[in-house]
């Protein structure tokens, strides 16, 4: 699936990151992908992103659309032309925009579930929750901080930033193939978040992820980022 280059602004992006037992993650990652391992663990997570003025590149901002979105992500790698490539596999996408839910998998890469989002932001404090049309539930309470979480597998903010910056290419399932979409951020700048509460019924599903196989690791914040989305060759 090829779409025109899409341009817009990331008003707010929160990356909620977990480390996971690779054996559990391997069961839900389809070929040709495999979990990308960091210090013996797979890395999975949720991207909570508010997009503004999304429209084909070159068109004026006022025709663009705004939306809240959630994407469950798994860091992966695969072999391509004799090289190891890295990115993310996105088993599900959720959106507040009915248009995205309608055209996702048809015009825009990846199926999107319609979801009702509740967002409260004030002075560096964030509460975001959503419930999707299939009753998937995600929520987070977090506040900005200057200290990166000292128990994180990544050890430093810079290590975490580099890892996730390299995961700019995402693949979403669409029938018998995977739609590719690359995020080109005009600048890459993350700040740490102190997470008070986090919930994901997707990662808490013990039929998929046995109890104790997924552990919260850290959360990162990005704001006011001009960006583009570009289609990549489907797999």
Tab-separated table of C-alpha atoms in Angstrom:
chain	number	residue	atom	x	y	z
A	1	UNK	CA	0.000	0.000	0.000
A	2	UNK	CA	1.481	3.334	-1.083
A	3	UNK	CA	0.145	6.680	0.102
A	4	UNK	CA	1.397	10.207	-0.594
A	5	UNK	CA	3.858	11.590	1.923
A	6	UNK	CA	1.800	12.775	4.900
A	7	UNK	CA	2.876	15.896	6.807
A	8	UNK	CA	1.799	17.203	10.182
A	9	UNK	CA	2.737	17.827	13.790
A	10	UNK	CA	3.145	15.550	16.771
A	11	UNK	CA	1.516	17.675	19.433
A	12	UNK	CA	2.261	15.090	22.108
A	13	UNK	CA	3.729	11.590	21.999
A	14	UNK	CA	4.170	9.312	25.004
A	15	UNK	CA	6.110	6.083	24.614
A	16	UNK	CA	5.243	3.607	27.382
A	17	UNK	CA	7.908	0.920	27.312
A	18	UNK	CA	8.022	-2.570	28.791
A	19	UNK	CA	10.565	-5.373	28.759
A	20	UNK	CA	9.194	-8.835	28.051
A	21	UNK	CA	10.102	-12.504	27.997
A	22	UNK	CA	11.293	-13.168	24.420
A	23	UNK	CA	9.624	-16.597	24.357
A	24	UNK	CA	6.205	-14.981	24.917
A	25	UNK	CA	6.786	-12.294	22.301
A	26	UNK	CA	8.046	-14.766	19.692
A	27	UNK	CA	4.594	-16.400	19.665
A	28	UNK	CA	2.846	-13.253	18.434
A	29	UNK	CA	5.485	-11.863	16.068
A	30	UNK	CA	4.908	-13.202	12.544
A	31	UNK	CA	7.526	-14.096	9.948
A	32	UNK	CA	9.681	-12.434	8.627
A	33	UNK	CA	10.004	-10.513	11.899
A	34	UNK	CA	11.600	-11.602	15.160
A	35	UNK	CA	11.836	-9.788	18.509
A	36	UNK	CA	14.747	-7.400	18.831
A	37	UNK	CA	16.552	-8.419	21.994
A	38	UNK	CA	18.086	-5.884	24.375
A	39	UNK	CA	20.044	-7.277	27.315
A	40	UNK	CA	18.203	-10.571	27.017
A	41	UNK	CA	14.714	-9.048	26.876
A	42	UNK	CA	12.228	-8.181	24.167
A	43	UNK	CA	11.024	-4.572	24.151
A	44	UNK	CA	7.302	-3.866	23.742
A	45	UNK	CA	5.171	-0.835	24.419
A	46	UNK	CA	2.415	1.618	23.632
A	47	UNK	CA	2.645	4.875	21.712
A	48	UNK	CA	0.029	7.474	22.731
A	49	UNK	CA	0.196	10.190	20.118
A	50	UNK	CA	-1.846	13.301	19.408
A	51	UNK	CA	-1.504	14.390	15.784
A	52	UNK	CA	-2.424	17.797	14.389
A	53	UNK	CA	-2.830	19.177	10.848
A	54	UNK	CA	-2.347	15.778	9.213
A	55	UNK	CA	-2.659	16.081	5.427
A	56	UNK	CA	-0.700	15.317	2.215
A	57	UNK	CA	2.632	17.150	2.163
A	58	UNK	CA	2.415	20.498	0.404
A	59	UNK	CA	-1.198	21.160	1.360
A	60	UNK	CA	-2.048	23.973	3.829
A	61	UNK	CA	-2.378	23.129	7.518
A	62	UNK	CA	-5.991	24.255	7.750
A	63	UNK	CA	-7.230	21.292	5.695
A	64	UNK	CA	-5.508	18.795	8.001
A	65	UNK	CA	-7.173	16.582	10.603
A	66	UNK	CA	-6.414	16.091	14.295
A	67	UNK	CA	-6.654	12.874	16.292
A	68	UNK	CA	-5.659	10.960	19.400
A	69	UNK	CA	-4.102	7.596	18.650
A	70	UNK	CA	-2.675	4.551	20.387
A	71	UNK	CA	-0.366	1.939	18.901
A	72	UNK	CA	0.816	-1.243	20.598
A	73	UNK	CA	4.355	-1.880	19.393
A	74	UNK	CA	6.979	-4.600	19.480
A	75	UNK	CA	10.603	-3.878	18.632
A	76	UNK	CA	11.627	-6.273	15.860
A	77	UNK	CA	14.339	-7.066	13.372
A	78	UNK	CA	14.391	-9.001	10.121
A	79	UNK	CA	16.750	-10.037	7.335
A	80	UNK	CA	16.602	-8.125	4.065
A	81	UNK	CA	19.076	-8.245	1.165
A	82	UNK	CA	21.738	-9.794	3.365
A	83	UNK	CA	21.352	-7.148	6.106
A	84	UNK	CA	19.600	-7.052	9.471
A	85	UNK	CA	16.940	-4.337	9.535
A	86	UNK	CA	15.196	-2.959	12.614
A	87	UNK	CA	11.811	-1.403	13.282
A	88	UNK	CA	8.552	-2.144	15.064
A	89	UNK	CA	5.715	-4.570	14.482
A	90	UNK	CA	2.379	-2.956	15.380
A	91	UNK	CA	-0.223	-5.640	16.175
A	92	UNK	CA	-2.942	-3.058	16.754
A	93	UNK	CA	-3.743	0.621	16.225
A	94	UNK	CA	-6.494	2.633	17.932
A	95	UNK	CA	-7.786	6.074	16.992
A	96	UNK	CA	-10.269	8.743	18.030
A	97	UNK	CA	-10.869	9.651	14.384
A	98	UNK	CA	-13.652	7.685	12.728
A	99	UNK	CA	-12.095	8.447	9.327
A	100	UNK	CA	-8.925	6.582	10.327
A	101	UNK	CA	-10.969	3.620	11.492
A	102	UNK	CA	-12.826	3.631	8.185
A	103	UNK	CA	-9.849	3.902	5.816
A	104	UNK	CA	-7.235	2.057	7.892
A	105	UNK	CA	-6.137	-1.021	5.964
A	106	UNK	CA	-7.750	0.359	2.804
A	107	UNK	CA	-6.209	3.757	2.096
A	108	UNK	CA	-4.012	4.291	5.168
A	109	UNK	CA	-1.693	1.496	6.343
A	110	UNK	CA	-2.961	-0.865	9.030
A	111	UNK	CA	-6.368	-1.586	10.498
A	112	UNK	CA	-7.447	1.000	13.089
A	113	UNK	CA	-9.917	0.368	15.892
A	114	UNK	CA	-12.184	3.264	16.797
A	115	UNK	CA	-11.670	4.262	20.450
A	116	UNK	CA	-12.977	6.824	22.913
A	117	UNK	CA	-10.119	8.782	24.477
A	118	UNK	CA	-10.139	10.696	27.741
A	119	UNK	CA	-7.204	13.114	28.017
A	120	UNK	CA	-6.255	15.505	30.817
A	121	UNK	CA	-3.009	17.474	30.653
A	122	UNK	CA	-1.922	20.230	33.016
A	123	UNK	CA	1.494	21.613	34.050
A	124	UNK	CA	3.417	18.529	33.006
A	125	UNK	CA	0.862	16.068	34.392
A	126	UNK	CA	-0.817	13.600	32.057
A	127	UNK	CA	-3.811	11.314	32.296
A	128	UNK	CA	-4.755	9.413	29.151
A	129	UNK	CA	-7.119	6.514	28.846
A	130	UNK	CA	-9.046	4.949	26.007
A	131	UNK	CA	-11.458	2.093	25.403
A	132	UNK	CA	-11.685	0.616	21.937
A	133	UNK	CA	-14.568	-0.823	19.983
A	134	UNK	CA	-13.389	-4.337	20.944
A	135	UNK	CA	-13.097	-3.330	24.645
A	136	UNK	CA	-9.306	-3.061	24.688
A	137	UNK	CA	-8.396	-0.678	27.513
A	138	UNK	CA	-5.250	1.412	28.024
A	139	UNK	CA	-4.525	4.098	30.614
A	140	UNK	CA	-1.610	6.021	32.079
A	141	UNK	CA	-1.016	8.645	34.751
A	142	UNK	CA	2.378	10.311	34.508
A	143	UNK	CA	4.248	13.512	35.255
A	144	UNK	CA	7.286	15.128	33.722
A	145	UNK	CA	10.569	14.648	35.539
A	146	UNK	CA	14.237	15.427	35.001
A	147	UNK	CA	15.390	11.984	36.157
A	148	UNK	CA	15.311	8.942	33.908
A	149	UNK	CA	14.042	5.842	35.731
A	150	UNK	CA	17.083	4.306	37.424
A	151	UNK	CA	15.708	0.748	37.236
A	152	UNK	CA	15.284	0.851	33.453
A	153	UNK	CA	16.980	-1.820	31.381
A	154	UNK	CA	18.357	1.024	29.230
A	155	UNK	CA	20.205	2.617	32.190
A	156	UNK	CA	20.348	6.100	30.602
A	157	UNK	CA	17.961	8.414	28.779
A	158	UNK	CA	20.368	8.571	25.845
A	159	UNK	CA	20.401	4.776	25.459
A	160	UNK	CA	16.610	4.650	25.467
A	161	UNK	CA	16.351	7.582	23.063
A	162	UNK	CA	18.700	5.953	20.553
A	163	UNK	CA	16.901	2.617	20.726
A	164	UNK	CA	13.492	4.085	19.954
A	165	UNK	CA	14.763	6.564	17.372
A	166	UNK	CA	16.042	3.566	15.403
A	167	UNK	CA	12.544	2.075	15.437
A	168	UNK	CA	11.137	4.604	12.965
A	169	UNK	CA	9.829	1.988	10.504
A	170	UNK	CA	6.610	0.252	11.520
A	171	UNK	CA	4.751	-2.671	9.954
A	172	UNK	CA	1.059	-3.312	10.582
A	173	UNK	CA	-0.855	-6.476	9.660
A	174	UNK	CA	-3.320	-6.095	6.808
A	175	UNK	CA	-4.934	-9.355	5.669
A	176	UNK	CA	-2.109	-11.458	4.159
A	177	UNK	CA	0.591	-8.775	4.188
A	178	UNK	CA	2.171	-6.079	6.358
A	179	UNK	CA	1.835	-2.383	5.527
A	180	UNK	CA	5.040	-0.387	6.021
A	181	UNK	CA	5.109	3.202	7.259
A	182	UNK	CA	8.158	5.249	8.265
A	183	UNK	CA	8.103	8.194	10.662
A	184	UNK	CA	10.481	11.001	9.740
A	185	UNK	CA	10.695	13.394	12.673
A	186	UNK	CA	12.286	16.731	11.785
A	187	UNK	CA	13.942	16.632	15.193
A	188	UNK	CA	14.230	13.865	17.763
A	189	UNK	CA	13.994	14.948	21.370
A	190	UNK	CA	12.635	12.890	24.268
A	191	UNK	CA	12.131	13.722	27.936
A	192	UNK	CA	11.554	11.274	30.803
A	193	UNK	CA	8.206	10.715	32.464
A	194	UNK	CA	7.544	9.437	35.970
A	195	UNK	CA	4.684	6.943	35.646
A	196	UNK	CA	2.289	6.660	38.580
A	197	UNK	CA	-0.124	4.156	37.043
A	198	UNK	CA	-0.235	2.263	33.769
A	199	UNK	CA	-2.667	-0.308	32.412
A	200	UNK	CA	-2.893	-2.206	29.140
A	201	UNK	CA	-5.428	-5.000	28.741
A	202	UNK	CA	-3.446	-6.054	25.650
A	203	UNK	CA	-0.216	-6.711	27.555
A	204	UNK	CA	-2.119	-7.930	30.640
A	205	UNK	CA	-3.835	-10.702	28.661
A	206	UNK	CA	-2.323	-13.748	30.375
A	207	UNK	CA	-3.475	-16.030	27.547
A	208	UNK	CA	-0.917	-14.232	25.379
A	209	UNK	CA	1.574	-12.922	27.930
A	210	UNK	CA	1.881	-15.259	30.937
A	211	UNK	CA	1.819	-13.560	34.331
A	212	UNK	CA	5.144	-11.891	35.065
A	213	UNK	CA	6.365	-12.027	31.466
A	214	UNK	CA	5.896	-8.270	30.855
A	215	UNK	CA	7.423	-5.627	33.136
A	216	UNK	CA	7.040	-1.843	32.941
A	217	UNK	CA	10.411	-0.243	32.178
A	218	UNK	CA	10.130	3.490	31.393
A	219	UNK	CA	8.147	6.209	29.649
A	220	UNK	CA	9.279	8.994	27.335
A	221	UNK	CA	7.647	12.217	26.179
A	222	UNK	CA	7.929	14.109	22.887
A	223	UNK	CA	6.114	17.378	22.128
A	224	UNK	CA	5.760	19.792	19.222
A	225	UNK	CA	7.519	17.715	16.576
A	226	UNK	CA	7.008	18.467	12.885
A	227	UNK	CA	7.088	15.204	10.969
A	228	UNK	CA	6.246	13.183	7.878
A	229	UNK	CA	4.859	9.684	7.345
A	230	UNK	CA	6.181	7.838	4.296
A	231	UNK	CA	5.023	4.513	2.877
A	232	UNK	CA	7.549	1.703	2.624
A	233	UNK	CA	7.322	-1.490	0.581
A	234	UNK	CA	4.819	-3.953	2.028
A	235	UNK	CA	5.985	-7.316	3.296
